[in-house]
Amino acid sequence: MAIEGPLKELGIHDVFQLLDLSRKTGVLRVTSALRDNEGTVVFRDGRVISASIRSNPHPLGAVLVRAGRITEAQLTQARSVQLAPGEHRRLGEIMVALGIISARDLERVMRRQIETVVFELMSWQEGFFSFIEGNSHDTRSDGIASVTTEALLMEGARRLDEWTVVQQRVPGVTAVPVLAEVPDEFPPLLELLPNEWEVLAMIDGARDVRTIALDLGCDDFETAKVVFGLIATGIAEVRRSAIAVDAARHNTVELHLVEAQHALYNERVGDALSHASSALTMDPRSADARTLSARALFKDGRDAEGEEQLREALQINARHTGALMEAGRLAARRGELERAVSLWAQVVDIAAGTPLAAQARQAMEHASQLTAVLEAVDA
């Protein structure tokens, strides 16, 4: 069974509560076009057994080495065992079996990884979620890490409150910390913790908070907290990166696209057209905006205008799967089933393995069935 929808309709906190109360087993995927990010959380009987996020893809082995739990040589040894013919155990299981790390220490590291991802997802206010129920390779737990959803939600709420305080001086993960000019009366010796020295050593006026976190193998929240402390003591200050300034306009366009999608989902055609138009004003070369505009125009009965927007979207990007999908729907409504199937076949080829490809394949099957019925009637 699939559960899906926009986060504006059902917040991520509510999604977790639903999966916890119903003791679900399956995979939750959360995507955000605004953040250009995607997170995956695996549930077993309502408990979280693993989690990952595209923006911070540090593998378990790298995290353990950095944390000083294992050495590079031990990691290499465990990986060589994992690559042996017939070996199906996960890396963590192998390291425990070899005595490289205790099950308790491994559980702590994996739990921290889960918490880092879940707390990041809990800060998302926009985007879409999709939960696919059932046992699969992803949901087979090795029993090393299993966190109650209730505990994650409680700690997540506490972290969000703390993040509100941190943001007073560190406005976001794109903030770039720089070393402040130290006055002559500043104490000559600094008393910092090891993790604070690590962050301080990474401050070069170019890396933003997220980049520092990635380079250190830490999560954004903990890194931002350290930067907050360095600012409070007068050692550092922050500024927005040039990339972040350039990205502000892009993010505004993405926000309009997200709002347009949300409006279409709720049948608010006027709002969808307004947001798509705003996005096009800011970026006339956005194939996404023209496709969303076309969808809204079709819903408003303005087929000629919608077709023109689709034509321009495909001129901008001939392989834009959303535009191809919509063009196929338009052809099907006009009875041009052969053309519709041809357009949907392109979607299947370009977006192989995605939900949109599955949707296009299903549309092709329906069109083929309808063609067969029409041929039988003609006969």
PDB file of N, CA and C in Angstrom, residues 243-284:
ATOM      1  N   ILE A 243      27.721  31.995  -3.809  1.00  0.00           N
ATOM      2  CA  ILE A 243      26.850  30.979  -4.418  1.00  0.00           C
ATOM      3  C   ILE A 243      25.453  31.087  -3.857  1.00  0.00           C
ATOM      4  N   ALA A 244      25.354  31.319  -2.537  1.00  0.00           N
ATOM      5  CA  ALA A 244      24.036  31.424  -1.915  1.00  0.00           C
ATOM      6  C   ALA A 244      23.281  32.627  -2.442  1.00  0.00           C
ATOM      7  N   VAL A 245      24.010  33.752  -2.650  1.00  0.00           N
ATOM      8  CA  VAL A 245      23.349  34.947  -3.190  1.00  0.00           C
ATOM      9  C   VAL A 245      22.835  34.676  -4.593  1.00  0.00           C
ATOM     10  N   ASP A 246      23.681  34.016  -5.413  1.00  0.00           N
ATOM     11  CA  ASP A 246      23.253  33.682  -6.774  1.00  0.00           C
ATOM     12  C   ASP A 246      22.097  32.694  -6.765  1.00  0.00           C
ATOM     13  N   ALA A 247      22.085  31.822  -5.729  1.00  0.00           N
ATOM     14  CA  ALA A 247      21.042  30.785  -5.668  1.00  0.00           C
ATOM     15  C   ALA A 247      19.717  31.316  -5.132  1.00  0.00           C
ATOM     16  N   ALA A 248      19.727  32.506  -4.537  1.00  0.00           N
ATOM     17  CA  ALA A 248      18.500  33.026  -3.921  1.00  0.00           C
ATOM     18  C   ALA A 248      17.384  33.160  -4.962  1.00  0.00           C
ATOM     19  N   ARG A 249      17.764  33.697  -6.127  1.00  0.00           N
ATOM     20  CA  ARG A 249      16.768  33.853  -7.182  1.00  0.00           C
ATOM     21  C   ARG A 249      16.263  32.497  -7.651  1.00  0.00           C
ATOM     22  N   HIS A 250      17.200  31.543  -7.813  1.00  0.00           N
ATOM     23  CA  HIS A 250      16.819  30.196  -8.234  1.00  0.00           C
ATOM     24  C   HIS A 250      15.869  29.556  -7.227  1.00  0.00           C
ATOM     25  N   ASN A 251      16.177  29.729  -5.947  1.00  0.00           N
ATOM     26  CA  ASN A 251      15.320  29.154  -4.912  1.00  0.00           C
ATOM     27  C   ASN A 251      13.936  29.770  -4.915  1.00  0.00           C
ATOM     28  N   THR A 252      13.857  31.073  -5.248  1.00  0.00           N
ATOM     29  CA  THR A 252      12.555  31.727  -5.332  1.00  0.00           C
ATOM     30  C   THR A 252      11.743  31.128  -6.474  1.00  0.00           C
ATOM     31  N   VAL A 253      12.394  30.867  -7.596  1.00  0.00           N
ATOM     32  CA  VAL A 253      11.714  30.210  -8.712  1.00  0.00           C
ATOM     33  C   VAL A 253      11.214  28.830  -8.279  1.00  0.00           C
ATOM     34  N   GLU A 254      12.084  28.072  -7.604  1.00  0.00           N
ATOM     35  CA  GLU A 254      11.707  26.741  -7.143  1.00  0.00           C
ATOM     36  C   GLU A 254      10.530  26.808  -6.174  1.00  0.00           C
ATOM     37  N   LEU A 255      10.522  27.838  -5.326  1.00  0.00           N
ATOM     38  CA  LEU A 255       9.419  27.985  -4.377  1.00  0.00           C
ATOM     39  C   LEU A 255       8.106  28.199  -5.117  1.00  0.00           C
ATOM     40  N   HIS A 256       8.121  29.025  -6.175  1.00  0.00           N
ATOM     41  CA  HIS A 256       6.907  29.234  -6.976  1.00  0.00           C
ATOM     42  C   HIS A 256       6.473  27.929  -7.645  1.00  0.00           C
ATOM     43  N   LEU A 257       7.441  27.128  -8.085  1.00  0.00           N
ATOM     44  CA  LEU A 257       7.103  25.842  -8.714  1.00  0.00           C
ATOM     45  C   LEU A 257       6.457  24.896  -7.703  1.00  0.00           C
ATOM     46  N   VAL A 258       7.003  24.866  -6.486  1.00  0.00           N
ATOM     47  CA  VAL A 258       6.426  24.020  -5.439  1.00  0.00           C
ATOM     48  C   VAL A 258       5.002  24.467  -5.128  1.00  0.00           C
ATOM     49  N   GLU A 259       4.808  25.788  -5.035  1.00  0.00           N
ATOM     50  CA  GLU A 259       3.471  26.320  -4.740  1.00  0.00           C
ATOM     51  C   GLU A 259       2.500  26.016  -5.883  1.00  0.00           C
ATOM     52  N   ALA A 260       2.987  26.077  -7.121  1.00  0.00           N
ATOM     53  CA  ALA A 260       2.131  25.763  -8.271  1.00  0.00           C
ATOM     54  C   ALA A 260       1.700  24.294  -8.243  1.00  0.00           C
ATOM     55  N   GLN A 261       2.654  23.396  -7.921  1.00  0.00           N
ATOM     56  CA  GLN A 261       2.322  21.973  -7.814  1.00  0.00           C
ATOM     57  C   GLN A 261       1.292  21.736  -6.705  1.00  0.00           C
ATOM     58  N   HIS A 262       1.499  22.396  -5.581  1.00  0.00           N
ATOM     59  CA  HIS A 262       0.580  22.250  -4.452  1.00  0.00           C
ATOM     60  C   HIS A 262      -0.816  22.743  -4.827  1.00  0.00           C
ATOM     61  N   ALA A 263      -0.890  23.861  -5.532  1.00  0.00           N
ATOM     62  CA  ALA A 263      -2.185  24.412  -5.935  1.00  0.00           C
ATOM     63  C   ALA A 263      -2.899  23.476  -6.912  1.00  0.00           C
ATOM     64  N   LEU A 264      -2.150  22.905  -7.855  1.00  0.00           N
ATOM     65  CA  LEU A 264      -2.754  21.959  -8.796  1.00  0.00           C
ATOM     66  C   LEU A 264      -3.283  20.730  -8.072  1.00  0.00           C
ATOM     67  N   TYR A 265      -2.504  20.257  -7.105  1.00  0.00           N
ATOM     68  CA  TYR A 265      -2.919  19.077  -6.323  1.00  0.00           C
ATOM     69  C   TYR A 265      -4.249  19.332  -5.623  1.00  0.00           C
ATOM     70  N   ASN A 266      -4.482  20.584  -5.206  1.00  0.00           N
ATOM     71  CA  ASN A 266      -5.710  20.945  -4.492  1.00  0.00           C
ATOM     72  C   ASN A 266      -6.760  21.608  -5.381  1.00  0.00           C
ATOM     73  N   GLU A 267      -6.556  21.482  -6.708  1.00  0.00           N
ATOM     74  CA  GLU A 267      -7.518  21.990  -7.691  1.00  0.00           C
ATOM     75  C   GLU A 267      -7.704  23.502  -7.604  1.00  0.00           C
ATOM     76  N   ARG A 268      -6.688  24.235  -7.180  1.00  0.00           N
ATOM     77  CA  ARG A 268      -6.747  25.696  -7.151  1.00  0.00           C
ATOM     78  C   ARG A 268      -6.035  26.198  -8.414  1.00  0.00           C
ATOM     79  N   VAL A 269      -6.761  26.169  -9.525  1.00  0.00           N
ATOM     80  CA  VAL A 269      -6.167  26.456 -10.835  1.00  0.00           C
ATOM     81  C   VAL A 269      -5.630  27.877 -10.920  1.00  0.00           C
ATOM     82  N   GLY A 270      -6.400  28.839 -10.390  1.00  0.00           N
ATOM     83  CA  GLY A 270      -5.975  30.236 -10.449  1.00  0.00           C
ATOM     84  C   GLY A 270      -4.652  30.460  -9.739  1.00  0.00           C
ATOM     85  N   ASP A 271      -4.504  29.864  -8.556  1.00  0.00           N
ATOM     86  CA  ASP A 271      -3.248  30.001  -7.809  1.00  0.00           C
ATOM     87  C   ASP A 271      -2.092  29.328  -8.543  1.00  0.00           C
ATOM     88  N   ALA A 272      -2.375  28.162  -9.151  1.00  0.00           N
ATOM     89  CA  ALA A 272      -1.334  27.451  -9.894  1.00  0.00           C
ATOM     90  C   ALA A 272      -0.832  28.300 -11.064  1.00  0.00           C
ATOM     91  N   LEU A 273      -1.760  28.922 -11.786  1.00  0.00           N
ATOM     92  CA  LEU A 273      -1.368  29.781 -12.910  1.00  0.00           C
ATOM     93  C   LEU A 273      -0.559  30.979 -12.433  1.00  0.00           C
ATOM     94  N   SER A 274      -0.963  31.550 -11.301  1.00  0.00           N
ATOM     95  CA  SER A 274      -0.263  32.718 -10.763  1.00  0.00           C
ATOM     96  C   SER A 274       1.182  32.374 -10.403  1.00  0.00           C
ATOM     97  N   HIS A 275       1.389  31.253  -9.713  1.00  0.00           N
ATOM     98  CA  HIS A 275       2.744  30.870  -9.312  1.00  0.00           C
ATOM     99  C   HIS A 275       3.586  30.458 -10.513  1.00  0.00           C
ATOM    100  N   ALA A 276       2.978  29.748 -11.465  1.00  0.00           N
ATOM    101  CA  ALA A 276       3.724  29.356 -12.665  1.00  0.00           C
ATOM    102  C   ALA A 276       4.135  30.599 -13.454  1.00  0.00           C
ATOM    103  N   SER A 277       3.249  31.589 -13.517  1.00  0.00           N
ATOM    104  CA  SER A 277       3.543  32.838 -14.224  1.00  0.00           C
ATOM    105  C   SER A 277       4.677  33.593 -13.535  1.00  0.00           C
ATOM    106  N   SER A 278       4.666  33.606 -12.191  1.00  0.00           N
ATOM    107  CA  SER A 278       5.734  34.283 -11.448  1.00  0.00           C
ATOM    108  C   SER A 278       7.077  33.608 -11.710  1.00  0.00           C
ATOM    109  N   ALA A 279       7.068  32.282 -11.751  1.00  0.00           N
ATOM    110  CA  ALA A 279       8.302  31.542 -12.028  1.00  0.00           C
ATOM    111  C   ALA A 279       8.821  31.854 -13.424  1.00  0.00           C
ATOM    112  N   LEU A 280       7.908  31.958 -14.394  1.00  0.00           N
ATOM    113  CA  LEU A 280       8.316  32.249 -15.775  1.00  0.00           C
ATOM    114  C   LEU A 280       8.824  33.670 -15.924  1.00  0.00           C
ATOM    115  N   THR A 281       8.267  34.591 -15.146  1.00  0.00           N
ATOM    116  CA  THR A 281       8.749  35.966 -15.178  1.00  0.00           C
ATOM    117  C   THR A 281      10.206  36.027 -14.722  1.00  0.00           C
ATOM    118  N   MET A 282      10.531  35.232 -13.712  1.00  0.00           N
ATOM    119  CA  MET A 282      11.892  35.202 -13.177  1.00  0.00           C
ATOM    120  C   MET A 282      12.834  34.357 -14.028  1.00  0.00           C
ATOM    121  N   ASP A 283      12.287  33.304 -14.664  1.00  0.00           N
ATOM    122  CA  ASP A 283      13.115  32.418 -15.485  1.00  0.00           C
ATOM    123  C   ASP A 283      12.317  31.935 -16.693  1.00  0.00           C
ATOM    124  N   PRO A 284      12.308  32.707 -17.773  1.00  0.00           N
ATOM    125  CA  PRO A 284      11.531  32.331 -18.965  1.00  0.00           C
ATOM    126  C   PRO A 284      11.979  31.017 -19.603  1.00  0.00           C
TER     127      PRO A 284
END
